[in-house]
Tab-separated table of C-alpha atoms in Angstrom:
chain	number	residue	atom	x	y	z
X	976	GLY	CA	0.000	0.000	0.000
X	977	ALA	CA	0.897	3.660	-0.266
X	978	VAL	CA	3.247	5.077	2.340
X	979	VAL	CA	3.142	8.477	3.994
X	980	SER	CA	5.962	9.570	6.277
X	981	GLN	CA	6.105	12.324	8.858
X	982	HIS	CA	9.089	13.968	10.430
X	983	PRO	CA	9.835	14.403	13.237
X	984	SER	CA	7.904	11.733	15.094
X	985	ARG	CA	8.311	13.531	18.389
X	986	VAL	CA	9.369	17.043	19.297
X	987	ILE	CA	9.696	18.904	22.570
X	988	CYS	CA	10.201	22.645	22.410
X	989	LYS	CA	10.072	25.731	24.573
X	990	SER	CA	7.155	28.096	24.503
X	991	GLY	CA	7.559	30.748	21.820
X	992	THR	CA	9.562	28.698	19.361
X	993	SER	CA	8.378	27.527	15.954
X	994	VAL	CA	8.193	23.906	14.920
X	995	LYS	CA	8.063	22.527	11.388
X	996	ILE	CA	6.478	19.156	10.639
X	997	GLU	CA	6.978	17.476	7.277
X	998	CYS	CA	4.556	15.123	5.569
X	999	ARG	CA	5.772	13.146	2.562
X	1000	SER	CA	4.063	10.737	0.227
X	1001	LEU	CA	6.826	8.256	-0.528
X	1002	ASP	CA	5.560	6.273	-3.485
X	1003	PHE	CA	2.752	8.332	-4.948
X	1004	GLN	CA	1.875	11.913	-5.755
X	1005	ALA	CA	-0.630	13.908	-3.784
X	1006	THR	CA	-2.096	17.177	-5.007
X	1007	THR	CA	-4.010	17.371	-1.748
X	1008	MET	CA	-2.973	16.522	1.780
X	1009	PHE	CA	-4.889	16.918	5.017
X	1010	TRP	CA	-3.648	17.967	8.444
X	1011	TYR	CA	-5.358	16.772	11.604
X	1012	ARG	CA	-4.836	17.382	15.280
X	1013	GLN	CA	-5.736	14.872	17.940
X	1014	PHE	CA	-5.901	15.445	21.682
X	1015	PRO	CA	-5.648	12.485	24.090
X	1016	LYS	CA	-8.612	10.152	23.870
X	1017	LYS	CA	-10.301	12.417	21.360
X	1018	SER	CA	-11.106	12.177	17.693
X	1019	LEU	CA	-9.061	13.555	14.813
X	1020	MET	CA	-10.020	17.137	14.070
X	1021	LEU	CA	-9.363	18.442	10.581
X	1022	MET	CA	-7.238	21.565	10.697
X	1023	ALA	CA	-6.656	22.351	7.053
X	1024	THR	CA	-6.438	21.059	3.519
X	1025	SER	CA	-3.081	21.514	1.868
X	1026	ASN	CA	-3.203	22.123	-1.877
X	1027	GLU	CA	-0.189	21.799	-4.129
X	1028	GLY	CA	0.475	25.077	-5.897
X	1029	SER	CA	-2.137	27.094	-4.051
X	1030	LYS	CA	-3.096	28.310	-0.603
X	1031	ALA	CA	-4.243	25.943	2.078
X	1032	THR	CA	-7.867	25.869	3.136
X	1033	TYR	CA	-8.296	26.212	6.887
X	1034	GLU	CA	-11.161	24.955	9.003
X	1035	GLN	CA	-13.180	27.352	11.061
X	1036	GLY	CA	-11.398	28.287	14.252
X	1037	VAL	CA	-7.918	27.360	13.020
X	1038	GLU	CA	-5.570	30.341	12.879
X	1039	LYS	CA	-3.829	30.375	9.519
X	1040	ASP	CA	-1.103	32.707	10.762
X	1041	LYS	CA	-0.283	30.331	13.576
X	1042	PHE	CA	-0.410	27.100	11.595
X	1043	LEU	CA	1.430	27.799	8.356
X	1044	ILE	CA	0.994	25.207	5.641
X	1045	ASN	CA	3.090	24.932	2.526
X	1046	HIS	CA	2.546	22.296	-0.143
X	1047	ALA	CA	5.886	22.654	-1.904
X	1048	SER	CA	5.620	19.713	-4.266
X	1049	LEU	CA	3.424	16.775	-5.185
X	1050	THR	CA	5.052	14.725	-2.438
X	1051	LEU	CA	5.652	17.204	0.371
X	1052	SER	CA	3.502	19.311	2.655
X	1053	THR	CA	4.782	21.104	5.738
X	1054	LEU	CA	2.980	22.396	8.802
X	1055	THR	CA	4.746	25.050	10.849
X	1056	VAL	CA	3.426	25.804	14.300
X	1057	THR	CA	4.580	29.362	14.916
X	1058	SER	CA	5.243	30.721	18.396
X	1059	ALA	CA	4.100	27.493	19.956
X	1060	HIS	CA	2.450	27.508	23.378
X	1061	PRO	CA	1.619	24.668	25.766
X	1062	GLU	CA	-1.975	24.534	24.495
X	1063	ASP	CA	-0.588	23.608	21.057
X	1064	SER	CA	0.757	20.374	22.491
X	1065	SER	CA	-0.991	17.602	20.604
X	1066	PHE	CA	-0.641	14.736	18.146
X	1067	TYR	CA	-0.485	16.079	14.593
X	1068	ILE	CA	-1.270	13.696	11.737
X	1069	CYS	CA	-1.268	14.208	8.006
X	1070	SER	CA	-3.012	12.167	5.368
X	1071	ALA	CA	-2.941	11.950	1.618
X	1072	PRO	CA	-5.449	10.371	-0.743
X	1073	SER	CA	-4.232	7.669	-3.060
X	1074	ASN	CA	-3.437	8.269	-6.716
X	1075	ARG	CA	-3.889	12.052	-6.755
X	1076	GLY	CA	-7.362	11.374	-5.541
X	1077	GLY	CA	-9.704	13.364	-3.418
X	1078	VAL	CA	-11.478	13.014	-0.159
X	1079	THR	CA	-13.570	10.036	-1.265
X	1080	ASP	CA	-10.479	7.974	-2.006
X	1081	THR	CA	-8.552	5.904	0.494
X	1082	GLN	CA	-6.637	8.168	2.835
X	1083	TYR	CA	-3.155	7.106	3.858
X	1084	PHE	CA	-2.013	8.502	7.146
X	1085	GLY	CA	1.427	9.430	8.305
X	1086	PRO	CA	2.608	7.991	11.630
X	1087	GLY	CA	1.957	11.285	13.396
X	1088	THR	CA	4.065	13.834	15.261
X	1089	ARG	CA	3.804	14.224	19.012
X	1090	LEU	CA	4.397	17.887	19.886
X	1091	THR	CA	5.051	18.886	23.479
X	1092	VAL	CA	5.474	22.568	24.250
X	1093	LEU	CA	6.996	23.348	27.629
K	444	GLN	CA	-20.913	18.663	12.218
K	445	GLN	CA	-19.025	15.707	13.570
K	446	PRO	CA	-20.670	12.301	13.096
K	447	VAL	CA	-21.724	10.640	16.320
K	448	GLN	CA	-20.651	7.083	17.033
K	449	SER	CA	-22.239	4.630	19.416
K	450	PRO	CA	-21.405	3.045	21.683
K	451	GLN	CA	-18.527	5.116	23.031
K	452	ALA	CA	-16.788	2.025	24.353
K	453	VAL	CA	-17.115	-1.731	24.053
K	454	ILE	CA	-15.497	-4.510	26.044
K	455	LEU	CA	-15.484	-7.963	24.502
K	456	ARG	CA	-14.182	-11.430	25.157
K	457	GLU	CA	-12.292	-13.011	22.316
K	458	GLY	CA	-14.733	-14.537	19.849
K	459	GLU	CA	-17.635	-12.213	20.652
K	460	ASP	CA	-19.312	-9.919	18.139
K	461	ALA	CA	-19.801	-6.149	18.170
K	462	VAL	CA	-21.578	-3.484	16.155
K	463	ILE	CA	-20.431	0.122	15.961
K	464	ASN	CA	-22.801	2.743	14.594
K	465	CYS	CA	-22.060	6.056	12.931
K	466	SER	CA	-24.744	8.710	12.450
K	467	SER	CA	-24.482	11.998	10.621
K	468	SER	CA	-26.760	15.031	10.708
K	469	LYS	CA	-25.757	15.826	7.140
K	470	ALA	CA	-26.165	13.914	3.921
K	471	LEU	CA	-23.446	11.337	3.389
K	472	TYR	CA	-21.654	10.821	0.111
K	473	SER	CA	-19.304	8.190	1.380
K	474	VAL	CA	-18.289	6.600	4.663
K	475	HIS	CA	-14.795	5.555	5.672
K	476	TRP	CA	-13.877	3.297	8.557
K	477	TYR	CA	-10.512	3.374	10.346
K	478	ARG	CA	-8.947	1.691	13.360
K	479	GLN	CA	-6.355	3.437	15.491
K	480	LYS	CA	-4.072	1.822	18.024
K	481	HIS	CA	-2.828	3.917	20.902
K	482	GLY	CA	-0.103	6.339	19.804
K	483	GLU	CA	-0.335	5.313	16.171
K	484	ALA	CA	-1.918	6.696	13.045
K	485	PRO	CA	-5.323	5.452	11.882
K	486	VAL	CA	-5.331	2.449	9.590
K	487	PHE	CA	-7.796	2.248	6.719
K	488	LEU	CA	-10.410	-0.508	6.924
K	489	MET	CA	-12.879	0.240	4.128
K	490	ILE	CA	-14.868	2.821	2.209
K	491	LEU	CA	-18.534	2.618	1.301
K	492	LEU	CA	-19.494	4.832	-1.582
K	493	LYS	CA	-23.110	4.071	-2.262
K	494	GLY	CA	-26.236	3.864	-0.215
K	495	GLY	CA	-27.089	0.244	0.471
K	496	GLU	CA	-23.529	-0.835	-0.098
K	497	GLN	CA	-22.060	-3.491	2.117
K	498	LYS	CA	-18.452	-4.532	2.263
K	499	GLY	CA	-16.492	-7.165	4.056
K	500	HIS	CA	-12.907	-7.407	5.160
K	501	GLU	CA	-12.036	-10.712	6.811
K	502	LYS	CA	-14.397	-10.786	9.784
K	503	ILE	CA	-15.065	-7.079	9.661
K	504	SER	CA	-17.854	-5.756	7.473
K	505	ALA	CA	-19.873	-2.574	7.132
K	506	SER	CA	-23.113	-1.258	5.725
K	507	PHE	CA	-24.185	2.176	4.555
K	508	ASN	CA	-27.754	3.432	4.807
K	509	GLU	CA	-27.736	6.620	2.807
K	510	LYS	CA	-31.339	7.566	3.597
K	511	LYS	CA	-30.831	7.283	7.308
K	512	GLN	CA	-27.416	8.938	7.047
K	513	GLN	CA	-25.951	6.046	8.990
K	514	SER	CA	-23.293	3.412	8.695
K	515	SER	CA	-22.556	0.393	10.852
K	516	LEU	CA	-19.380	-1.612	11.325
K	517	TYR	CA	-19.749	-5.281	12.212
K	518	LEU	CA	-16.993	-7.174	13.996
K	519	THR	CA	-17.543	-10.904	14.211
K	520	ALA	CA	-15.608	-13.471	16.225
K	521	SER	CA	-13.408	-10.714	17.588
K	522	GLN	CA	-9.678	-11.227	17.998
K	523	LEU	CA	-7.258	-9.589	20.404
K	524	SER	CA	-5.829	-7.622	17.471
K	525	TYR	CA	-9.161	-5.892	16.981
K	526	SER	CA	-8.579	-3.771	20.086
K	527	GLY	CA	-8.273	-0.074	19.361
K	528	THR	CA	-10.392	2.956	18.661
K	529	TYR	CA	-12.636	2.844	15.619
K	530	PHE	CA	-13.531	5.968	13.731
K	531	CYS	CA	-15.966	6.494	10.952
K	532	GLY	CA	-15.202	9.286	8.548
K	533	THR	CA	-17.772	11.011	6.440
K	534	ALA	CA	-16.716	12.657	3.211
K	535	ASN	CA	-18.770	15.560	1.972
K	536	THR	CA	-17.417	17.414	-1.041
K	537	ASP	CA	-13.843	18.182	-0.139
K	538	LYS	CA	-13.496	17.161	3.513
K	539	LEU	CA	-13.201	13.997	5.539
K	540	ILE	CA	-14.684	14.542	8.987
K	541	PHE	CA	-14.074	11.904	11.625
K	542	GLY	CA	-16.681	10.639	14.052
K	543	THR	CA	-16.473	10.756	17.813
K	544	GLY	CA	-14.815	7.335	18.024
K	545	THR	CA	-15.567	3.996	19.680
K	546	ARG	CA	-12.995	2.385	21.931
K	547	LEU	CA	-12.978	-1.392	21.620
K	548	GLN	CA	-11.137	-3.677	24.004
K	549	VAL	CA	-10.928	-7.412	23.442
K	550	PHE	CA	-9.786	-9.607	26.304
K	551	PRO	CA	-8.730	-13.280	26.205
């Protein structure tokens, strides 16, 4: 099956610093990628849709200036948490649909990034 | 609106069956089912694209009632490996919205 990687898998940072998370589709191209955030024992909440070659689409309540998304190529999307604070601590997961597909296609998830802000 | 799953949690003995329901307040165009182990990413189980569609995957199957805006996941003869949190995902236009989740624990 298709493989999606995320880096780093775990990051601990001080309050006020910025953290970049990379999401890569390793063996397929993805014009769209999705970023989710998950708090302990909660569901995955969609943060934004990353679109290759255009601006990301953010969900209501998600600050676009705080969570910067860049879809640099057909295999790479990055999420930068700017000026991170303890309340940003969470599990961040990206997904990509198979075969340049859309939301109704199988979504392949990255392994997730555990962010802890001290 | 986030789909609501029921029950919130299920405890089973190995070999028992379970049903997990997913209800949406909005029209459904497709339903996805995923299983997530603690600390890991969700793993795809199946997609149902049409109302009335049923699919099977080993001893795990699902149905999709488009009119009722519901889907159900059926787990038969459960195995220890089935433990985890199950999420339905409903895809409307350009978004995949996950349900509230059902935590399933299977004991020997």
